[in-house]
Amino acid sequence: MGDPAEKTCPDASRRGLRDAPTPLVPPLTEFCQTYIVKKPLGLRITKNTFQVTHIDPNSPLRGLVFLGDTLSALNGKKIKKYETIEQILGEKAERVKMECQHGGFSCSKLLATTIERVHVGTDLDKPAGRIVSRYAVWLRFPDAENHSNSLGLTIKYDSRERLIVADVEPGSLGSIHLSPGDVIKEVNDQPVSSITMFIFNVNKSCVTTKTVKLTLECLAGGQEIHDEALVADDAVDIAVQHLEFLKRGQVDKARPALRTTTPQMGKHARG
């Protein structure tokens, strides 16, 4: 998907100034595609709107149909009742011709590439020495009855109590731009620090605007930000030296911490 369009203030060029570009979400474009696949389809759809709410991992439509898409026709017959779907899929034919109306949409934009900073204490930010990229990801989808896991993401906390993507469901809307290890900084330009806040803001957007904007951070170069503890540089150097000694067999045998002695028998006087 392409990046969102940018707009500037029309009076800026007259004044010789340029306002900061404002990213805009491209309009939702729906289009239909036809697939001929084997049965079973491996899809879960709603009975009223015929929208896809779940895709089985072994579905032949994996990567072709996404959450929020609408099943519009089977074998050239328009779908108006759920019983029509059951009737056509219950036939003995091995394959079925399926017409799907796509409604999901996603796009991303690189905001900045900078050095990661670690929050220390109350008002101090310390550079961590790693180059990270910050992205804005827009995920837009049509109406759906179940918003609990519309994005297909599993969120957890890391050792620094940040929200990170733990797992992404293959074939989901979130799998296009998100990957495990991404750090979630904001939802709809609002900082989030807990899983409860994340779920609330996502569900609210699903019901109201049907568009969710996520601000993410990941290591530059496409590598994941792994959950790791920060240690001092000298501790790392000492550990490396000990590993070298172990490889060369130059480690001295450890001395026992306790030393045992045999008590001597005392001399007894004879009377």
C-alpha positions as a printed Julia matrix, in Angstrom:
271×3 Matrix{Float64}:
   0.0     0.0    0.0
   1.17    3.51  -0.65
   1.78    6.21   1.88
  -1.02    8.57   2.86
  -1.27   11.78   0.94
  -0.01   15.01   2.43
  -1.63   18.41   2.44
  -0.27   21.85   3.23
  -1.87   25.12   4.08
  -2.92   26.92   0.84
  -1.74   30.26   2.21
   1.7    28.95   3.11
   3.11   29.3   -0.41
   1.9    32.9   -0.58
   3.72   33.76   2.62
   6.79   31.81   1.55
   6.25   29.44   4.46
   5.34   25.79   4.57
   3.33   24.24   7.34
   4.19   20.81   8.63
   2.59   18.16   6.38
  -0.54   16.58   7.8
  -0.91   12.89   6.93
  -4.33   11.93   5.62
  -5.88    8.5    5.41
  -6.72    7.63   1.77
 -10.41    7.0    1.09
 -11.76    3.5    1.55
 -11.93    1.77  -1.81
 -13.99   -1.39  -2.15
 -13.57   -3.77  -5.06
 -14.69   -7.29  -5.94
 -12.61  -10.31  -6.89
 -13.57  -13.83  -7.93
 -11.79  -16.98  -6.77
 -12.27  -20.66  -7.66
 -11.17  -22.73  -4.68
 -11.67  -26.16  -3.17
 -14.11  -26.81  -0.37
 -14.24  -26.37   2.55
 -13.57  -22.63   2.47
 -12.35  -22.42   6.07
 -14.15  -19.13   6.72
 -16.45  -17.91   9.46
 -18.98  -15.32   8.3
 -21.88  -13.43   9.85
 -25.42  -14.53   9.06
 -26.74  -11.01   8.45
 -24.03   -9.13   6.57
 -22.04  -12.16   5.26
 -18.78  -10.61   6.43
 -15.67  -12.65   7.19
 -14.87  -12.71  10.92
 -12.35  -15.58  11.02
  -9.97  -17.32   8.58
  -8.78  -20.84   9.31
  -4.99  -21.36   9.08
  -5.52  -24.1    6.46
  -8.08  -22.17   4.42
  -7.49  -22.13   0.62
  -8.41  -18.42   0.76
  -5.53  -17.58   3.09
  -3.89  -14.39   1.82
  -6.76  -13.75  -0.62
  -9.63  -12.92   1.73
  -9.25  -10.81   4.87
 -11.31   -9.91   7.91
 -14.14   -7.54   7.06
 -14.52   -8.76   3.46
 -18.05   -9.6    2.31
 -19.15  -12.77   0.53
 -21.32  -11.46  -2.31
 -21.88  -14.46  -4.64
 -21.28  -18.21  -4.96
 -21.21  -19.94  -8.36
 -22.57  -16.75  -9.92
 -25.58  -16.6   -7.59
 -25.95  -13.46  -5.47
 -26.07  -14.05  -1.75
 -29.19  -12.61  -0.13
 -29.89  -15.26   2.52
 -27.59  -17.36   4.66
 -29.47  -20.48   3.59
 -28.18  -19.92   0.04
 -24.61  -20.26   1.29
 -25.4   -23.5    3.1
 -27.17  -24.89   0.03
 -24.34  -24.18  -2.43
 -21.56  -25.31  -0.11
 -23.5   -28.5    0.62
 -23.42  -29.62  -3.02
 -21.13  -32.45  -4.11
 -18.96  -30.27  -6.34
 -15.32  -30.23  -5.23
 -14.75  -26.58  -6.13
 -16.81  -23.45  -5.77
 -16.66  -20.07  -7.5
 -16.66  -17.34  -4.89
 -17.08  -13.6   -5.4
 -15.72  -11.48  -2.56
 -16.08   -7.76  -1.92
 -12.98   -6.4   -0.24
 -13.43   -3.68   2.35
 -10.32   -3.83   4.53
  -7.61   -1.25   4.1
  -4.22   -0.45   5.59
  -1.27    1.85   4.96
   1.87    2.98   6.76
   4.19    5.99   6.81
   7.73    6.42   8.17
   7.7     9.29  10.65
  11.33    9.43  11.81
  14.51    7.45  12.39
  16.29    8.29  15.62
  18.24    6.85  18.55
  16.23    4.94  21.11
  16.03    6.63  24.49
  15.48    4.87  27.81
  13.47    6.65  30.5
  15.53    6.72  33.71
  14.13    8.19  36.89
  11.47   10.88  36.67
  12.72   13.43  34.15
  15.81   11.87  32.57
  16.01   10.15  29.18
  19.2     8.23  28.43
  20.2     7.2   24.88
  20.26    3.41  24.53
  22.54    3.42  21.47
  20.15    1.6   19.12
  18.7     3.16  15.98
  14.93    2.82  15.81
  12.32    3.83  13.25
   8.94    5.25  14.18
   5.99    4.41  11.93
   2.36    5.43  11.74
   0.05    2.61  10.64
  -3.58    3.18   9.63
  -5.91    0.18   9.73
  -9.4     0.66   8.37
 -12.16   -1.91   8.03
 -15.92   -1.93   7.44
 -18.6    -2.89   9.94
 -18.06   -6.14  11.8
 -20.01   -7.74  14.61
 -16.98   -8.8   16.63
 -14.35   -6.11  17.35
 -12.5    -7.98  20.11
  -9.71   -9.19  17.82
 -10.33   -7.42  14.52
  -6.64   -6.55  14.14
  -5.37  -10.07  14.86
  -2.8    -8.88  17.44
  -1.62  -10.31  20.74
  -0.16   -7.67  23.09
   2.1    -8.13  26.11
   4.48   -6.16  28.37
   8.26   -6.35  28.08
  10.86   -6.01  30.86
  10.6    -2.21  30.66
   6.79   -2.31  30.97
   6.25   -1.25  27.37
   3.46   -2.54  25.16
   4.86   -4.78  22.43
   3.33   -7.01  19.79
   3.72  -10.6   21.02
   2.06  -12.37  18.09
   0.24  -11.55  14.85
  -2.42  -13.81  13.39
  -1.48  -14.75   9.81
  -3.89  -13.34   7.26
  -5.28  -10.71   9.62
  -5.44   -6.99   8.92
  -2.62   -6.28  11.37
  -0.25   -8.81   9.79
   0.39   -6.55   6.79
   2.37   -3.89   8.65
   2.98   -5.24  12.18
   5.31   -7.98  13.39
   6.26   -9.46  16.79
   8.6    -7.21  18.73
   7.12   -3.89  17.55
   6.65   -1.39  20.39
   3.24    0.33  20.5
   3.65    3.95  21.55
   0.3     5.55  20.69
  -3.23    4.71  19.57
  -4.95    7.49  17.62
  -2.21    9.93  18.75
  -2.93    9.09  22.41
  -0.08    7.56  24.45
  -0.95    4.12  25.82
   0.74    2.45  28.77
  -1.52   -0.52  29.48
  -3.25   -3.31  27.6
  -6.61   -2.1   28.92
  -6.07    1.35  27.37
  -5.05   -0.23  24.09
  -8.15   -2.45  23.88
 -10.47    0.4   24.86
  -9.12    2.82  22.23
  -9.14    0.19  19.48
 -12.71   -0.92  20.22
 -13.85    2.7   20.38
 -12.34    3.4   16.96
 -13.92    0.27  15.49
 -17.37    1.47  16.52
 -17.02    5.19  15.71
 -14.56    5.94  12.9
 -13.73    2.35  11.78
 -10.13    3.55  11.49
  -7.3     2.9   13.94
  -3.97    4.71  13.86
  -1.06    3.03  15.63
   2.31    4.66  16.28
   5.03    2.0   16.44
   8.76    1.75  17.03
  11.03   -0.97  15.66
  14.73   -1.38  15.1
  15.94    0.22  11.88
  16.57   -2.4    9.22
  13.49   -4.46   9.92
  14.86   -6.34  12.92
  12.73   -6.96  15.96
  13.12   -5.12  19.26
  13.7    -8.07  21.57
  12.85   -8.06  25.24
  16.21   -7.59  26.91
  17.66   -6.22  30.13
  20.08   -3.29  30.16
  23.47   -4.11  31.75
  26.65   -2.11  32.19
  29.37   -2.28  29.53
  32.01   -3.6   31.95
  29.73   -6.49  32.94
  29.52   -7.52  29.3
  33.33   -7.32  28.91
  33.9    -9.46  31.99
  31.44  -12.07  30.73
  33.22  -12.2   27.35
  36.6   -12.7   29.05
  35.27  -15.57  31.14
  33.87  -17.23  28.04
  37.29  -17.02  26.37
  38.94  -18.61  29.43
  36.42  -21.43  29.37
  37.06  -22.11  25.68
  40.85  -22.25  26.19
  40.65  -24.33  29.35
  42.61  -21.72  31.31
  40.27  -21.59  34.25
  41.99  -22.54  37.49
  40.43  -25.21  39.6
  38.32  -23.59  42.24
  39.64  -23.91  45.75
  37.31  -25.4   48.34
  35.55  -22.86  50.44
  35.87  -24.97  53.6
  38.96  -26.8   54.85
  38.63  -29.85  57.01
  41.36  -31.01  59.39
  41.77  -34.18  61.4
  41.96  -33.41  65.1
  45.03  -34.82  66.91
  44.62  -37.05  69.92
  45.8   -35.42  73.09
  48.47  -36.97  75.37
  47.24  -38.61  78.59
  49.43  -38.79  81.69
  49.83  -42.08  83.4
  49.54  -42.3   87.12
